[in-house]
mmCIF file of C-alpha atoms and ligand atoms in Angstrom:
data_model
loop_
_atom_site.group_PDB
_atom_site.id
_atom_site.type_symbol
_atom_site.label_atom_id
_atom_site.label_comp_id
_atom_site.label_asym_id
_atom_site.label_seq_id
_atom_site.Cartn_x
_atom_site.Cartn_y
_atom_site.Cartn_z
ATOM 1 C CA UNK A 11 -12.021 -52.593 19.650
ATOM 2 C CA UNK A 12 -15.323 -53.068 17.855
ATOM 3 C CA UNK A 13 -15.360 -52.245 14.166
ATOM 4 C CA UNK A 14 -17.344 -49.154 13.320
ATOM 5 C CA UNK A 15 -19.796 -49.239 10.439
ATOM 6 C CA UNK A 16 -19.517 -46.789 7.573
ATOM 7 C CA UNK A 17 -22.504 -44.885 8.960
ATOM 8 C CA UNK A 18 -21.035 -44.690 12.481
ATOM 9 C CA UNK A 19 -17.814 -43.352 11.007
ATOM 10 C CA UNK A 20 -19.585 -40.592 9.099
ATOM 11 C CA UNK A 21 -21.796 -39.626 12.027
ATOM 12 C CA UNK A 22 -19.088 -39.743 14.634
ATOM 13 C CA UNK A 23 -16.139 -38.319 12.779
ATOM 14 C CA UNK A 24 -17.214 -36.412 9.691
ATOM 15 C CA UNK A 25 -20.354 -34.569 10.702
ATOM 16 C CA UNK A 26 -18.411 -31.645 12.104
ATOM 17 C CA UNK A 27 -20.944 -30.076 14.466
ATOM 18 C CA UNK A 28 -19.706 -26.645 13.559
ATOM 19 C CA UNK A 29 -20.665 -27.096 9.957
ATOM 20 C CA UNK A 30 -22.885 -30.186 9.645
ATOM 21 C CA UNK A 31 -25.732 -29.133 11.910
ATOM 22 C CA UNK A 32 -25.315 -25.391 11.856
ATOM 23 C CA UNK A 33 -24.345 -24.993 8.250
ATOM 24 C CA UNK A 34 -22.391 -21.932 7.344
ATOM 25 C CA UNK A 35 -24.068 -19.280 5.240
ATOM 26 C CA UNK A 36 -23.872 -20.945 1.837
ATOM 27 C CA UNK A 37 -24.449 -24.540 3.041
ATOM 28 C CA UNK A 38 -28.179 -25.261 2.907
ATOM 29 C CA UNK A 39 -27.721 -28.989 3.594
ATOM 30 C CA UNK A 40 -24.503 -30.610 4.806
ATOM 31 C CA UNK A 41 -23.422 -34.183 5.626
ATOM 32 C CA UNK A 42 -26.211 -36.739 6.101
ATOM 33 C CA UNK A 43 -28.498 -36.775 3.084
ATOM 34 C CA UNK A 44 -27.943 -38.252 -0.355
ATOM 35 C CA UNK A 45 -26.306 -35.050 -1.496
ATOM 36 C CA UNK A 46 -25.320 -31.665 -0.100
ATOM 37 C CA UNK A 47 -27.012 -28.425 -1.150
ATOM 38 C CA UNK A 48 -25.111 -25.155 -1.459
ATOM 39 C CA UNK A 49 -26.624 -21.805 -2.306
ATOM 40 C CA UNK A 50 -25.498 -20.561 -5.685
ATOM 41 C CA UNK A 51 -23.950 -17.233 -6.463
ATOM 42 C CA UNK A 52 -23.703 -15.049 -9.540
ATOM 43 C CA UNK A 53 -19.945 -15.348 -9.279
ATOM 44 C CA UNK A 54 -18.487 -18.357 -11.118
ATOM 45 C CA UNK A 55 -17.741 -21.496 -9.094
ATOM 46 C CA UNK A 56 -14.147 -22.746 -8.810
ATOM 47 C CA UNK A 57 -13.596 -26.495 -8.208
ATOM 48 C CA UNK A 58 -10.394 -28.490 -7.621
ATOM 49 C CA UNK A 59 -9.614 -32.065 -6.500
ATOM 50 C CA UNK A 60 -6.385 -33.524 -5.167
ATOM 51 C CA UNK A 61 -5.823 -37.083 -3.954
ATOM 52 C CA UNK A 62 -3.230 -38.328 -1.480
ATOM 53 C CA UNK A 63 -2.340 -42.032 -1.503
ATOM 54 C CA UNK A 64 -0.326 -43.823 1.144
ATOM 55 C CA UNK A 65 3.069 -44.868 -0.178
ATOM 56 C CA UNK A 66 2.790 -42.454 -3.117
ATOM 57 C CA UNK A 67 2.194 -39.011 -1.605
ATOM 58 C CA UNK A 68 3.238 -39.729 1.965
ATOM 59 C CA UNK A 69 5.253 -42.567 3.550
ATOM 60 C CA UNK A 70 3.516 -45.594 5.066
ATOM 61 C CA UNK A 71 2.471 -45.197 8.705
ATOM 62 C CA UNK A 72 2.273 -41.429 8.454
ATOM 63 C CA UNK A 73 0.286 -40.165 11.451
ATOM 64 C CA UNK A 74 -3.424 -39.546 10.756
ATOM 65 C CA UNK A 75 -3.288 -35.923 11.938
ATOM 66 C CA UNK A 76 -0.481 -35.285 9.450
ATOM 67 C CA UNK A 77 -2.364 -36.978 6.619
ATOM 68 C CA UNK A 78 -5.279 -34.624 7.336
ATOM 69 C CA UNK A 79 -3.162 -31.452 7.521
ATOM 70 C CA UNK A 80 -1.258 -32.405 4.407
ATOM 71 C CA UNK A 81 -4.391 -33.316 2.441
ATOM 72 C CA UNK A 82 -6.049 -30.004 3.238
ATOM 73 C CA UNK A 83 -2.831 -28.002 2.788
ATOM 74 C CA UNK A 84 -2.121 -29.260 -0.725
ATOM 75 C CA UNK A 85 -5.735 -28.743 -1.790
ATOM 76 C CA UNK A 86 -5.915 -25.208 -0.383
ATOM 77 C CA UNK A 87 -2.646 -24.486 -2.220
ATOM 78 C CA UNK A 88 -4.440 -25.001 -5.555
ATOM 79 C CA UNK A 89 -6.953 -22.335 -4.572
ATOM 80 C CA UNK A 90 -4.135 -20.031 -3.448
ATOM 81 C CA UNK A 91 -2.686 -20.337 -6.949
ATOM 82 C CA UNK A 92 -6.036 -19.267 -8.433
ATOM 83 C CA UNK A 93 -6.408 -16.386 -5.965
ATOM 84 C CA UNK A 94 -9.754 -17.755 -4.760
ATOM 85 C CA UNK A 95 -11.017 -18.547 -1.254
ATOM 86 C CA UNK A 96 -12.433 -22.082 -0.849
ATOM 87 C CA UNK A 97 -15.621 -22.279 1.235
ATOM 88 C CA UNK A 98 -16.804 -25.904 1.028
ATOM 89 C CA UNK A 99 -15.410 -29.340 0.318
ATOM 90 C CA UNK A 100 -16.259 -33.012 -0.085
ATOM 91 C CA UNK A 101 -13.995 -35.897 0.899
ATOM 92 C CA UNK A 102 -13.624 -39.388 -0.575
ATOM 93 C CA UNK A 103 -11.881 -41.464 2.082
ATOM 94 C CA UNK A 104 -10.666 -45.040 1.511
ATOM 95 C CA UNK A 105 -9.499 -46.950 4.559
ATOM 96 C CA UNK A 106 -8.061 -50.439 5.055
ATOM 97 C CA UNK A 107 -9.762 -50.652 8.509
ATOM 98 C CA UNK A 108 -12.113 -48.689 10.723
ATOM 99 C CA UNK A 109 -9.682 -47.862 13.511
ATOM 100 C CA UNK A 110 -11.431 -45.478 15.913
ATOM 101 C CA UNK A 111 -8.205 -43.954 17.279
ATOM 102 C CA UNK A 112 -6.965 -43.290 13.754
ATOM 103 C CA UNK A 113 -10.320 -41.781 12.796
ATOM 104 C CA UNK A 114 -10.460 -39.602 15.920
ATOM 105 C CA UNK A 115 -6.970 -38.176 15.281
ATOM 106 C CA UNK A 116 -7.615 -37.713 11.574
ATOM 107 C CA UNK A 117 -10.993 -36.028 11.958
ATOM 108 C CA UNK A 118 -9.862 -33.749 14.808
ATOM 109 C CA UNK A 119 -6.981 -32.464 12.716
ATOM 110 C CA UNK A 120 -9.203 -32.095 9.631
ATOM 111 C CA UNK A 121 -11.879 -30.209 11.605
ATOM 112 C CA UNK A 122 -9.239 -27.830 13.010
ATOM 113 C CA UNK A 123 -7.843 -27.109 9.559
ATOM 114 C CA UNK A 124 -11.332 -26.658 8.073
ATOM 115 C CA UNK A 125 -12.173 -24.179 10.776
ATOM 116 C CA UNK A 126 -8.900 -22.322 10.259
ATOM 117 C CA UNK A 127 -9.525 -21.882 6.537
ATOM 118 C CA UNK A 128 -13.306 -21.420 6.878
ATOM 119 C CA UNK A 129 -14.122 -24.485 4.765
ATOM 120 C CA UNK A 130 -17.297 -26.513 5.427
ATOM 121 C CA UNK A 131 -17.073 -30.297 4.948
ATOM 122 C CA UNK A 132 -20.432 -30.869 3.239
ATOM 123 C CA UNK A 133 -20.259 -34.493 2.093
ATOM 124 C CA UNK A 134 -18.159 -37.309 0.747
ATOM 125 C CA UNK A 135 -17.819 -41.035 0.508
ATOM 126 C CA UNK A 136 -16.259 -43.581 2.873
ATOM 127 C CA UNK A 137 -15.055 -46.897 1.508
ATOM 128 C CA UNK A 138 -12.904 -49.845 2.505
ATOM 129 C CA UNK A 139 -9.833 -50.387 0.376
ATOM 130 C CA UNK A 140 -6.470 -52.143 0.799
ATOM 131 C CA UNK A 141 -4.816 -48.786 0.197
ATOM 132 C CA UNK A 142 -5.351 -45.699 2.339
ATOM 133 C CA UNK A 143 -6.278 -42.636 0.305
ATOM 134 C CA UNK A 144 -7.865 -39.232 0.855
ATOM 135 C CA UNK A 145 -9.332 -37.251 -1.990
ATOM 136 C CA UNK A 146 -10.667 -33.757 -1.356
ATOM 137 C CA UNK A 147 -12.732 -31.614 -3.688
ATOM 138 C CA UNK A 148 -12.770 -27.933 -2.784
ATOM 139 C CA UNK A 149 -15.318 -25.382 -3.937
ATOM 140 C CA UNK A 150 -15.344 -21.610 -3.820
ATOM 141 C CA UNK A 151 -16.656 -18.635 -5.775
ATOM 142 C CA UNK A 152 -14.596 -16.020 -7.560
ATOM 143 C CA UNK A 153 -14.664 -12.467 -6.220
ATOM 144 C CA UNK A 154 -16.555 -10.988 -9.076
ATOM 145 C CA UNK A 155 -19.170 -11.964 -11.615
ATOM 146 C CA UNK A 156 -16.494 -11.801 -14.311
ATOM 147 C CA UNK A 157 -14.757 -14.801 -12.724
ATOM 148 C CA UNK A 158 -11.349 -13.201 -12.091
ATOM 149 C CA UNK A 159 -8.684 -15.715 -11.113
ATOM 150 C CA UNK A 160 -4.955 -16.141 -11.540
ATOM 151 C CA UNK A 161 -4.286 -18.542 -14.428
ATOM 152 C CA UNK A 162 -1.367 -20.476 -15.832
ATOM 153 C CA UNK A 163 -2.121 -19.093 -19.278
ATOM 154 C CA UNK A 164 -1.893 -15.383 -18.471
ATOM 155 C CA UNK A 165 1.871 -14.655 -18.367
ATOM 156 C CA UNK A 166 2.848 -11.676 -20.555
ATOM 157 C CA UNK A 167 6.128 -11.013 -22.322
ATOM 158 C CA UNK A 168 8.199 -8.704 -20.131
ATOM 159 C CA UNK A 169 6.643 -9.897 -16.847
ATOM 160 C CA UNK A 170 8.909 -10.493 -13.874
ATOM 161 C CA UNK A 171 8.860 -14.036 -12.461
ATOM 162 C CA UNK A 172 8.523 -14.312 -8.685
ATOM 163 C CA UNK A 173 8.448 -17.095 -6.139
ATOM 164 C CA UNK A 174 7.203 -17.001 -2.532
ATOM 165 C CA UNK A 175 9.015 -18.512 0.468
ATOM 166 C CA UNK A 176 11.804 -21.009 -0.122
ATOM 167 C CA UNK A 177 12.490 -23.967 -2.379
ATOM 168 C CA UNK A 178 13.666 -27.533 -1.885
ATOM 169 C CA UNK A 179 12.040 -28.147 1.482
ATOM 170 C CA UNK A 180 9.531 -30.750 0.300
ATOM 171 C CA UNK A 181 12.149 -33.050 -1.212
ATOM 172 C CA UNK A 182 14.619 -32.462 1.636
ATOM 173 C CA UNK A 183 11.940 -33.315 4.221
ATOM 174 C CA UNK A 184 11.096 -36.492 2.365
ATOM 175 C CA UNK A 185 14.795 -37.465 2.405
ATOM 176 C CA UNK A 186 14.821 -36.881 6.170
ATOM 177 C CA UNK A 187 11.655 -38.902 6.696
ATOM 178 C CA UNK A 188 12.825 -41.814 4.576
ATOM 179 C CA UNK A 189 16.411 -41.581 5.853
ATOM 180 C CA UNK A 190 17.993 -41.734 2.427
ATOM 181 C CA UNK A 191 21.264 -39.962 3.258
ATOM 182 C CA UNK A 192 24.216 -40.234 5.630
ATOM 183 C CA UNK A 193 25.169 -37.800 8.435
ATOM 184 C CA UNK A 194 28.462 -37.012 6.656
ATOM 185 C CA UNK A 195 26.609 -36.196 3.474
ATOM 186 C CA UNK A 196 24.159 -33.887 5.208
ATOM 187 C CA UNK A 197 24.991 -32.767 8.768
ATOM 188 C CA UNK A 198 21.551 -31.195 9.153
ATOM 189 C CA UNK A 199 21.049 -29.616 12.584
ATOM 190 C CA UNK A 200 18.085 -30.471 14.761
ATOM 191 C CA UNK A 201 16.200 -27.178 14.313
ATOM 192 C CA UNK A 202 16.512 -27.269 10.520
ATOM 193 C CA UNK A 203 15.384 -30.890 10.587
ATOM 194 C CA UNK A 204 12.314 -30.080 12.669
ATOM 195 C CA UNK A 205 11.406 -27.113 10.455
ATOM 196 C CA UNK A 206 11.665 -29.139 7.293
ATOM 197 C CA UNK A 207 9.624 -32.033 8.619
ATOM 198 C CA UNK A 208 6.953 -29.700 10.052
ATOM 199 C CA UNK A 209 6.527 -28.092 6.637
ATOM 200 C CA UNK A 210 6.037 -31.550 5.119
ATOM 201 C CA UNK A 211 3.448 -32.576 7.730
ATOM 202 C CA UNK A 212 1.484 -29.369 7.364
ATOM 203 C CA UNK A 213 2.241 -27.407 4.203
ATOM 204 C CA UNK A 214 1.351 -23.715 4.640
ATOM 205 C CA UNK A 215 -0.551 -22.811 1.495
ATOM 206 C CA UNK A 216 -0.135 -19.149 0.556
ATOM 207 C CA UNK A 217 -3.893 -18.549 0.505
ATOM 208 C CA UNK A 218 -4.250 -15.016 1.918
ATOM 209 C CA UNK A 219 -1.296 -13.864 -0.143
ATOM 210 C CA UNK A 220 -2.692 -15.519 -3.310
ATOM 211 C CA UNK A 221 -6.088 -13.878 -2.839
ATOM 212 C CA UNK A 222 -4.502 -10.408 -2.672
ATOM 213 C CA UNK A 223 -2.080 -11.260 -5.463
ATOM 214 C CA UNK A 224 -5.055 -11.524 -7.798
ATOM 215 C CA UNK A 225 -5.002 -7.732 -8.192
ATOM 216 C CA UNK A 226 -1.280 -7.629 -9.011
ATOM 217 C CA UNK A 227 -0.129 -10.741 -10.859
ATOM 218 C CA UNK A 228 -0.904 -12.150 -14.288
ATOM 219 C CA UNK A 229 -0.138 -15.884 -14.153
ATOM 220 C CA UNK A 230 0.339 -18.146 -11.129
ATOM 221 C CA UNK A 231 0.809 -21.804 -10.236
ATOM 222 C CA UNK A 232 1.587 -23.543 -6.958
ATOM 223 C CA UNK A 233 4.832 -25.495 -6.873
ATOM 224 C CA UNK A 234 3.762 -29.075 -6.317
ATOM 225 C CA UNK A 235 5.809 -30.881 -8.978
ATOM 226 C CA UNK A 236 9.005 -28.833 -8.743
ATOM 227 C CA UNK A 237 9.946 -25.315 -9.864
ATOM 228 C CA UNK A 238 11.050 -26.334 -13.363
ATOM 229 C CA UNK A 239 8.098 -28.587 -14.153
ATOM 230 C CA UNK A 240 5.619 -26.028 -12.869
ATOM 231 C CA UNK A 241 7.371 -23.191 -14.744
ATOM 232 C CA UNK A 242 7.040 -25.348 -17.825
ATOM 233 C CA UNK A 243 3.245 -25.391 -17.343
ATOM 234 C CA UNK A 244 3.106 -21.596 -17.320
ATOM 235 C CA UNK A 245 5.431 -21.393 -20.347
ATOM 236 C CA UNK A 246 3.332 -23.856 -22.335
ATOM 237 C CA UNK A 247 -0.050 -22.443 -21.449
ATOM 238 C CA UNK A 248 1.052 -18.822 -21.877
ATOM 239 C CA UNK A 249 2.998 -19.651 -25.064
ATOM 240 C CA UNK A 250 6.062 -17.835 -23.815
ATOM 241 C CA UNK A 251 9.513 -18.529 -22.395
ATOM 242 C CA UNK A 252 10.327 -18.432 -18.700
ATOM 243 C CA UNK A 253 13.915 -17.384 -18.248
ATOM 244 C CA UNK A 254 15.052 -18.204 -14.689
ATOM 245 C CA UNK A 255 18.288 -17.107 -13.021
ATOM 246 C CA UNK A 256 19.610 -20.054 -11.004
ATOM 247 C CA UNK A 257 21.580 -17.970 -8.496
ATOM 248 C CA UNK A 258 18.473 -15.966 -7.567
ATOM 249 C CA UNK A 259 16.502 -18.998 -6.344
ATOM 250 C CA UNK A 260 15.608 -18.809 -2.632
ATOM 251 C CA UNK A 261 16.938 -22.123 -1.294
ATOM 252 C CA UNK A 262 15.532 -23.262 2.051
ATOM 253 C CA UNK A 263 18.088 -22.503 4.773
ATOM 254 C CA UNK A 264 17.942 -26.071 6.088
ATOM 255 C CA UNK A 265 19.344 -27.399 2.805
ATOM 256 C CA UNK A 266 22.517 -25.397 2.613
ATOM 257 C CA UNK A 267 24.404 -27.637 5.042
ATOM 258 C CA UNK A 268 24.188 -30.461 2.496
ATOM 259 C CA UNK A 269 27.668 -31.221 1.167
ATOM 260 C CA UNK A 270 26.586 -31.895 -2.405
ATOM 261 C CA UNK A 271 25.588 -28.647 -4.169
ATOM 262 C CA UNK A 272 24.039 -30.589 -7.045
ATOM 263 C CA UNK A 273 21.707 -32.360 -4.627
ATOM 264 C CA UNK A 274 20.531 -29.016 -3.228
ATOM 265 C CA UNK A 275 19.901 -27.724 -6.731
ATOM 266 C CA UNK A 276 18.061 -30.847 -7.739
ATOM 267 C CA UNK A 277 15.784 -30.592 -4.680
ATOM 268 C CA UNK A 278 15.069 -26.922 -5.340
ATOM 269 C CA UNK A 279 14.437 -27.367 -9.057
ATOM 270 C CA UNK A 280 12.676 -30.701 -9.338
ATOM 271 C CA UNK A 281 11.931 -31.895 -5.829
ATOM 272 C CA UNK A 282 8.335 -30.773 -5.650
ATOM 273 C CA UNK A 283 6.021 -30.597 -2.648
ATOM 274 C CA UNK A 284 7.069 -27.024 -1.812
ATOM 275 C CA UNK A 285 3.585 -25.486 -2.109
ATOM 276 C CA UNK A 286 4.949 -22.027 -2.800
ATOM 277 C CA UNK A 287 3.466 -19.736 -5.432
ATOM 278 C CA UNK A 288 5.291 -19.099 -8.682
ATOM 279 C CA UNK A 289 3.813 -16.060 -10.378
ATOM 280 C CA UNK A 290 4.446 -13.501 -13.073
ATOM 281 C CA UNK A 291 3.622 -9.799 -12.930
ATOM 282 C CA UNK A 292 4.367 -6.637 -14.872
ATOM 283 C CA UNK A 293 7.556 -4.883 -13.635
ATOM 284 C CA UNK A 294 5.378 -1.877 -12.707
ATOM 285 C CA UNK A 295 3.817 -4.050 -9.970
ATOM 286 C CA UNK A 296 7.123 -4.801 -8.244
ATOM 287 C CA UNK A 297 6.728 -2.201 -5.504
ATOM 288 C CA UNK A 298 3.193 -3.346 -4.671
ATOM 289 C CA UNK A 299 4.366 -6.973 -4.582
ATOM 290 C CA UNK A 300 7.145 -6.109 -2.128
ATOM 291 C CA UNK A 301 4.555 -4.277 0.019
ATOM 292 C CA UNK A 302 2.262 -7.337 -0.076
ATOM 293 C CA UNK A 303 5.189 -9.566 0.840
ATOM 294 C CA UNK A 304 5.916 -7.306 3.857
ATOM 295 C CA UNK A 305 2.254 -7.236 4.872
ATOM 296 C CA UNK A 306 2.038 -11.047 4.906
ATOM 297 C CA UNK A 307 5.585 -11.479 6.227
ATOM 298 C CA UNK A 308 6.135 -13.823 3.337
ATOM 299 C CA UNK A 309 9.440 -13.392 1.487
ATOM 300 C CA UNK A 310 9.062 -13.020 -2.289
ATOM 301 C CA UNK A 311 11.976 -13.297 -4.650
ATOM 302 C CA UNK A 312 12.249 -12.137 -8.238
ATOM 303 C CA UNK A 313 13.821 -15.051 -10.111
ATOM 304 C CA UNK A 314 13.624 -14.157 -13.787
ATOM 305 C CA UNK A 315 11.587 -12.776 -16.650
ATOM 306 C CA UNK A 316 8.993 -13.868 -19.192
ATOM 307 C CA UNK A 317 10.209 -13.553 -22.771
ATOM 308 C CA UNK A 318 8.959 -14.351 -26.214
ATOM 309 C CA UNK A 319 9.812 -17.922 -27.141
ATOM 310 C CA UNK A 320 9.011 -21.308 -25.644
ATOM 311 C CA UNK A 321 9.928 -23.464 -22.661
ATOM 312 C CA UNK A 322 11.994 -22.809 -19.565
ATOM 313 C CA UNK A 323 15.560 -21.535 -19.671
ATOM 314 C CA UNK A 324 17.738 -21.850 -16.596
ATOM 315 C CA UNK A 325 20.559 -19.299 -16.602
ATOM 316 C CA UNK A 326 23.860 -19.383 -14.717
ATOM 317 C CA UNK A 327 27.156 -21.219 -15.106
ATOM 318 C CA UNK A 328 26.549 -23.566 -12.178
ATOM 319 C CA UNK A 329 23.012 -24.346 -13.217
ATOM 320 C CA UNK A 330 23.439 -25.796 -16.669
ATOM 321 C CA UNK A 331 22.715 -29.457 -17.051
ATOM 322 C CA UNK A 332 19.611 -29.520 -14.883
ATOM 323 C CA UNK A 333 16.829 -31.001 -16.936
ATOM 324 C CA UNK A 334 13.248 -29.809 -16.798
ATOM 325 C CA UNK A 335 11.901 -32.767 -14.902
ATOM 326 C CA UNK A 336 9.213 -32.877 -12.229
ATOM 327 C CA UNK A 337 7.448 -35.774 -10.624
ATOM 328 C CA UNK A 338 5.210 -37.627 -13.031
ATOM 329 C CA UNK A 339 2.930 -40.491 -12.062
ATOM 330 C CA UNK A 340 2.940 -41.973 -15.561
HETATM 331 P P1 LIG B 414 -25.117 -42.932 -0.157
HETATM 332 O O1 LIG B 414 -25.277 -44.322 0.286
HETATM 333 O O2 LIG B 414 -26.346 -42.245 -0.530
HETATM 334 O O3 LIG B 414 -24.008 -42.764 -1.159
HETATM 335 P P2 LIG B 414 -23.352 -42.459 1.979
HETATM 336 O O4 LIG B 414 -23.703 -43.480 2.975
HETATM 337 O O5 LIG B 414 -22.164 -42.679 1.109
HETATM 338 O O6 LIG B 414 -24.645 -42.125 1.123
HETATM 339 O O7 LIG B 414 -23.108 -41.093 2.742
HETATM 340 C C1 LIG B 414 -24.030 -40.611 3.675
HETATM 341 C C2 LIG B 414 -23.758 -39.156 3.926
HETATM 342 O O8 LIG B 414 -22.480 -39.003 4.513
HETATM 343 C C3 LIG B 414 -23.743 -38.311 2.661
HETATM 344 O O9 LIG B 414 -24.265 -37.045 2.987
HETATM 345 C C4 LIG B 414 -22.279 -38.193 2.314
HETATM 346 O O10 LIG B 414 -22.023 -37.006 1.598
HETATM 347 C C5 LIG B 414 -21.645 -38.168 3.701
HETATM 348 N N1 LIG B 414 -20.300 -38.725 3.734
HETATM 349 C C6 LIG B 414 -19.893 -39.983 3.446
HETATM 350 N N2 LIG B 414 -18.566 -40.132 3.615
HETATM 351 C C7 LIG B 414 -18.115 -38.935 4.026
HETATM 352 C C8 LIG B 414 -16.815 -38.422 4.339
HETATM 353 N N3 LIG B 414 -15.710 -39.175 4.300
HETATM 354 N N4 LIG B 414 -16.724 -37.124 4.704
HETATM 355 C C9 LIG B 414 -17.814 -36.345 4.742
HETATM 356 N N5 LIG B 414 -19.053 -36.748 4.470
HETATM 357 C C10 LIG B 414 -19.201 -38.025 4.101
HETATM 358 MG MG1 LIG B 415 -22.038 -42.749 -1.137
#
């Protein structure tokens, strides 16, 4: 198979016809020139970048279509946590080789996801590197000229703490993928296994829910480093204490067949990669939040309260001894 040049790669795989040549509304110039041009808006611009590196964020030999769905999913999750819709993105792609089958699978999956979320790929950079990595930068405007978003710093004393979906699935899926347990330890059935792994391949960011949550919640964060570590971010930036009731945490149903309850707790608290939303809202919003949860068919669980003080407190007899500890690169 002949090696493709950098320019062939861009033209063939990353000039999505849908967007590149018939740019969407706010894209005045897409892939192909020295830079992209987007129309500006009076509403403030929101920007976020997330990088995925082989061997760090996903196991070696992960399929290209899953790398694409995961890369976009985790990036969109950051926008969900701000309550903002992303509309454009750039991609820095580093590849050990120009493998046309890999590129075809990767770009097809990326194009599908971009279309699903309404995001235009407007530019990027393609380089050769011994290590495979994908870095996406997403852009989108706030709803109003005032720049309303959900923020980590906005939790108020007396707020309820909520979490969407279920916890522990990211870490449990990684254990399944890397085979770091025995059958006796975790007699996980086939359906649970498939569900967990599918959620790792293609995280489902809570974007539509997050956008509507903007009107109801005060603070929000997406759970990428683990419930406790991400709660800690809200506590620090809001200068308050997050008091969480261990027994109220919504554990993913696939985990409960694990024979070691401490392992389940550790996955749910510190495992990371769940891409759920953790948010705080005034108790008077509870009814509206339940209605939003019903509308989006996305379970939401109240897990505690914001209090005056500092840090994260985990309450419950069986939950003491779990340190606040998420994944840290350094
Ligand atoms: P330059 O040499 O000026 O840096 P490049 O050759 O890197 O330009 O890129 C050419 C065009 O292709 C630019 O519009 C750039 O934004 C786009 N591009 C490069 N790599 C990617 C990628 N991985 N995804 C999307 N667009 C890309
Ligand atoms: Mg370049």
